[in-house]
Amino acid sequence: GAGVSQTPSNKVTEKGKYVELRCDPISGHTALYWYRQSLGQGPEFLIYFQGTGAADDSGLPNDRFFAVRPEGSVSTLKIQRTERGDSAVYLCASSSPTGNYGYTFGSGTRLTVV
Amino acid sequence: GDSVTQMEGPVTLSEEAFLTINCTYTATGYPSLFWYVQYPGEGLQLLLKATKADDKGSNKGFEATYRKETTSFHLEKGSVQVSDSAVYFCALSDLQGGSEKLVFGKGTKLTVNP
């Protein structure tokens, strides 16, 4: 597609439930990033994929968070046993093979845990 | 670890006023520096960047110069418009292990009144 697509745009879930957030990057972009933006804060890095593999997952806060990118395109961020503190906007970005910081961000998924 | 500190907002200006948003950074290596902008209801967009000391990034009338001696990357615009109202984020990337992950400041909300 023309841009990075994230679905759903909004998600409300109950504490303790499992959620999946989807990111569809720009076609041909091999690098994919997930960030989390809490209210009043800048985005914080979660995980970076180069192709199908997670090249850097140092930003995942704990083992309730997991992300996959099985075919090197669409990625899914998975959160188990959600907590109220997980409420945030989850941003996805992709960049071209040539890099040079040509990030394109999606509009994000706003997750609210009640 | 790497970090970015930017002036806290909100900042309110009248149209045609001069804008400065201060940004300083801490990094172990030689990072690239960025300003991102988030317009109301839209995703993060790259505004400008500088990849080495003394570089000046510019776009849409905004400028920022990479100052290694003061570890700063202040954003300036000579005459703001109402359409510049947005949240501005300073960020750095230190290219570790091939990952172009970004470290963001907390953001500065700018409101320009007619």
PDB file of C-alpha atoms in Angstrom, chain B:
ATOM      1  CA  GLY B   1      22.095   4.874  27.685  1.00  0.00           C
ATOM      2  CA  ASP B   2      21.258   7.378  25.003  1.00  0.00           C
ATOM      3  CA  SER B   3      18.725  10.066  25.864  1.00  0.00           C
ATOM      4  CA  VAL B   4      17.110  13.219  24.506  1.00  0.00           C
ATOM      5  CA  THR B   5      15.895  16.179  26.525  1.00  0.00           C
ATOM      6  CA  GLN B   6      13.708  18.829  24.957  1.00  0.00           C
ATOM      7  CA  MET B   7      12.061  21.887  26.390  1.00  0.00           C
ATOM      8  CA  GLU B   8       8.730  21.258  27.952  1.00  0.00           C
ATOM      9  CA  GLY B   9       5.654  22.814  26.525  1.00  0.00           C
ATOM     10  CA  PRO B  10       3.181  23.816  25.786  1.00  0.00           C
ATOM     11  CA  VAL B  11       4.444  26.698  23.696  1.00  0.00           C
ATOM     12  CA  THR B  12       1.930  29.280  22.488  1.00  0.00           C
ATOM     13  CA  LEU B  13       2.903  31.878  19.895  1.00  0.00           C
ATOM     14  CA  SER B  14       1.235  34.389  17.661  1.00  0.00           C
ATOM     15  CA  GLU B  15       1.446  34.014  13.910  1.00  0.00           C
ATOM     16  CA  GLU B  16       4.730  35.291  12.434  1.00  0.00           C
ATOM     17  CA  ALA B  17       6.562  34.975  15.753  1.00  0.00           C
ATOM     18  CA  PHE B  18      10.023  33.393  15.990  1.00  0.00           C
ATOM     19  CA  LEU B  19      10.165  29.820  17.264  1.00  0.00           C
ATOM     20  CA  THR B  20      12.901  28.001  19.152  1.00  0.00           C
ATOM     21  CA  ILE B  21      12.455  24.574  20.692  1.00  0.00           C
ATOM     22  CA  ASN B  22      15.547  23.459  22.572  1.00  0.00           C
ATOM     23  CA  CYS B  23      16.873  19.915  22.351  1.00  0.00           C
ATOM     24  CA  THR B  24      19.974  18.394  23.918  1.00  0.00           C
ATOM     25  CA  TYR B  25      21.152  14.816  23.774  1.00  0.00           C
ATOM     26  CA  THR B  26      23.372  12.273  25.474  1.00  0.00           C
ATOM     27  CA  ALA B  27      24.926   9.517  23.378  1.00  0.00           C
ATOM     28  CA  THR B  28      27.956   7.274  23.600  1.00  0.00           C
ATOM     29  CA  GLY B  29      28.677   7.317  19.872  1.00  0.00           C
ATOM     30  CA  TYR B  30      28.064   9.743  17.028  1.00  0.00           C
ATOM     31  CA  PRO B  31      24.336   9.775  16.541  1.00  0.00           C
ATOM     32  CA  SER B  32      22.176  11.126  13.780  1.00  0.00           C
ATOM     33  CA  LEU B  33      19.656  13.704  14.966  1.00  0.00           C
ATOM     34  CA  PHE B  34      16.068  14.286  13.905  1.00  0.00           C
ATOM     35  CA  TRP B  35      13.007  16.400  14.424  1.00  0.00           C
ATOM     36  CA  TYR B  36       9.665  14.680  13.935  1.00  0.00           C
ATOM     37  CA  VAL B  37       6.288  16.404  13.859  1.00  0.00           C
ATOM     38  CA  GLN B  38       2.861  15.067  14.753  1.00  0.00           C
ATOM     39  CA  TYR B  39      -0.021  17.160  13.416  1.00  0.00           C
ATOM     40  CA  PRO B  40      -3.415  16.752  15.108  1.00  0.00           C
ATOM     41  CA  GLY B  41      -4.985  13.458  14.093  1.00  0.00           C
ATOM     42  CA  GLU B  42      -2.008  12.381  11.992  1.00  0.00           C
ATOM     43  CA  GLY B  43       0.983  10.072  12.342  1.00  0.00           C
ATOM     44  CA  LEU B  44       4.573  11.034  13.062  1.00  0.00           C
ATOM     45  CA  GLN B  45       6.381  12.610  10.134  1.00  0.00           C
ATOM     46  CA  LEU B  46      10.064  13.322   9.686  1.00  0.00           C
ATOM     47  CA  LEU B  47      10.565  17.089   9.582  1.00  0.00           C
ATOM     48  CA  LEU B  48      14.349  17.290   9.196  1.00  0.00           C
ATOM     49  CA  LYS B  49      17.547  15.477  10.059  1.00  0.00           C
ATOM     50  CA  ALA B  50      21.321  15.909  10.385  1.00  0.00           C
ATOM     51  CA  THR B  51      23.760  13.029  10.333  1.00  0.00           C
ATOM     52  CA  LYS B  52      27.037  14.632  11.424  1.00  0.00           C
ATOM     53  CA  ALA B  53      28.421  17.533  13.393  1.00  0.00           C
ATOM     54  CA  ASP B  54      27.794  21.021  11.945  1.00  0.00           C
ATOM     55  CA  ASP B  55      25.218  19.694   9.480  1.00  0.00           C
ATOM     56  CA  LYS B  56      22.109  21.835   9.168  1.00  0.00           C
ATOM     57  CA  GLY B  57      18.794  20.163   8.477  1.00  0.00           C
ATOM     58  CA  SER B  58      16.011  22.246   6.980  1.00  0.00           C
ATOM     59  CA  ASN B  59      12.468  21.779   5.730  1.00  0.00           C
ATOM     60  CA  LYS B  60       9.311  23.903   5.464  1.00  0.00           C
ATOM     61  CA  GLY B  61      11.126  26.924   6.882  1.00  0.00           C
ATOM     62  CA  PHE B  62      12.341  25.000   9.940  1.00  0.00           C
ATOM     63  CA  GLU B  63      16.063  24.611  10.638  1.00  0.00           C
ATOM     64  CA  ALA B  64      18.251  22.821  13.156  1.00  0.00           C
ATOM     65  CA  THR B  65      22.045  22.595  13.366  1.00  0.00           C
ATOM     66  CA  TYR B  66      23.902  19.617  14.844  1.00  0.00           C
ATOM     67  CA  ARG B  67      26.172  21.103  17.535  1.00  0.00           C
ATOM     68  CA  LYS B  68      28.515  18.454  18.863  1.00  0.00           C
ATOM     69  CA  GLU B  69      30.275  20.814  21.278  1.00  0.00           C
ATOM     70  CA  THR B  70      27.016  21.627  23.071  1.00  0.00           C
ATOM     71  CA  THR B  71      25.291  18.299  22.255  1.00  0.00           C
ATOM     72  CA  SER B  72      22.330  20.248  20.956  1.00  0.00           C
ATOM     73  CA  PHE B  73      19.944  20.273  17.995  1.00  0.00           C
ATOM     74  CA  HIS B  74      17.603  23.214  18.578  1.00  0.00           C
ATOM     75  CA  LEU B  75      14.671  23.682  16.205  1.00  0.00           C
ATOM     76  CA  GLU B  76      14.038  27.184  14.834  1.00  0.00           C
ATOM     77  CA  LYS B  77      11.647  28.895  12.490  1.00  0.00           C
ATOM     78  CA  GLY B  78      11.680  32.582  11.714  1.00  0.00           C
ATOM     79  CA  SER B  79       7.952  33.093  11.229  1.00  0.00           C
ATOM     80  CA  VAL B  80       5.455  30.503  12.390  1.00  0.00           C
ATOM     81  CA  GLN B  81       2.037  29.934  10.874  1.00  0.00           C
ATOM     82  CA  VAL B  82      -1.184  28.613  12.356  1.00  0.00           C
ATOM     83  CA  SER B  83      -0.629  25.446  10.309  1.00  0.00           C
ATOM     84  CA  ASP B  84       2.584  24.753  12.282  1.00  0.00           C
ATOM     85  CA  SER B  85       0.509  23.911  15.346  1.00  0.00           C
ATOM     86  CA  ALA B  86       1.575  20.376  16.244  1.00  0.00           C
ATOM     87  CA  VAL B  87       3.681  18.334  18.644  1.00  0.00           C
ATOM     88  CA  TYR B  88       7.399  18.338  17.846  1.00  0.00           C
ATOM     89  CA  PHE B  89       9.745  15.520  18.871  1.00  0.00           C
ATOM     90  CA  CYS B  90      13.509  15.606  18.918  1.00  0.00           C
ATOM     91  CA  ALA B  91      15.144  12.198  18.403  1.00  0.00           C
ATOM     92  CA  LEU B  92      18.487  10.500  17.880  1.00  0.00           C
ATOM     93  CA  SER B  93      19.637   7.258  16.352  1.00  0.00           C
ATOM     94  CA  ASP B  94      22.936   5.618  17.122  1.00  0.00           C
ATOM     95  CA  LEU B  95      22.917   2.825  14.514  1.00  0.00           C
ATOM     96  CA  GLN B  96      23.773  -0.102  16.759  1.00  0.00           C
ATOM     97  CA  GLY B  97      23.874  -3.558  15.187  1.00  0.00           C
ATOM     98  CA  GLY B  98      22.279  -2.225  12.030  1.00  0.00           C
ATOM     99  CA  SER B  99      19.214  -1.078  13.881  1.00  0.00           C
ATOM    100  CA  GLU B 100      18.118   2.475  13.142  1.00  0.00           C
ATOM    101  CA  LYS B 101      16.030   2.619  16.283  1.00  0.00           C
ATOM    102  CA  LEU B 102      15.174   6.064  17.496  1.00  0.00           C
ATOM    103  CA  VAL B 103      15.332   7.543  20.988  1.00  0.00           C
ATOM    104  CA  PHE B 104      12.764  10.326  21.343  1.00  0.00           C
ATOM    105  CA  GLY B 105      12.317  13.285  23.635  1.00  0.00           C
ATOM    106  CA  LYS B 106       8.979  13.800  25.365  1.00  0.00           C
ATOM    107  CA  GLY B 107       7.667  16.204  22.756  1.00  0.00           C
ATOM    108  CA  THR B 108       6.770  19.887  22.758  1.00  0.00           C
ATOM    109  CA  LYS B 109       3.283  20.984  21.873  1.00  0.00           C
ATOM    110  CA  LEU B 110       3.175  24.169  19.803  1.00  0.00           C
ATOM    111  CA  THR B 111       0.036  26.227  19.335  1.00  0.00           C
ATOM    112  CA  VAL B 112       0.113  29.163  16.936  1.00  0.00           C
ATOM    113  CA  ASN B 113      -2.715  31.667  17.218  1.00  0.00           C
ATOM    114  CA  PRO B 114      -3.842  33.908  14.338  1.00  0.00           C
TER     115      PRO B 114
END
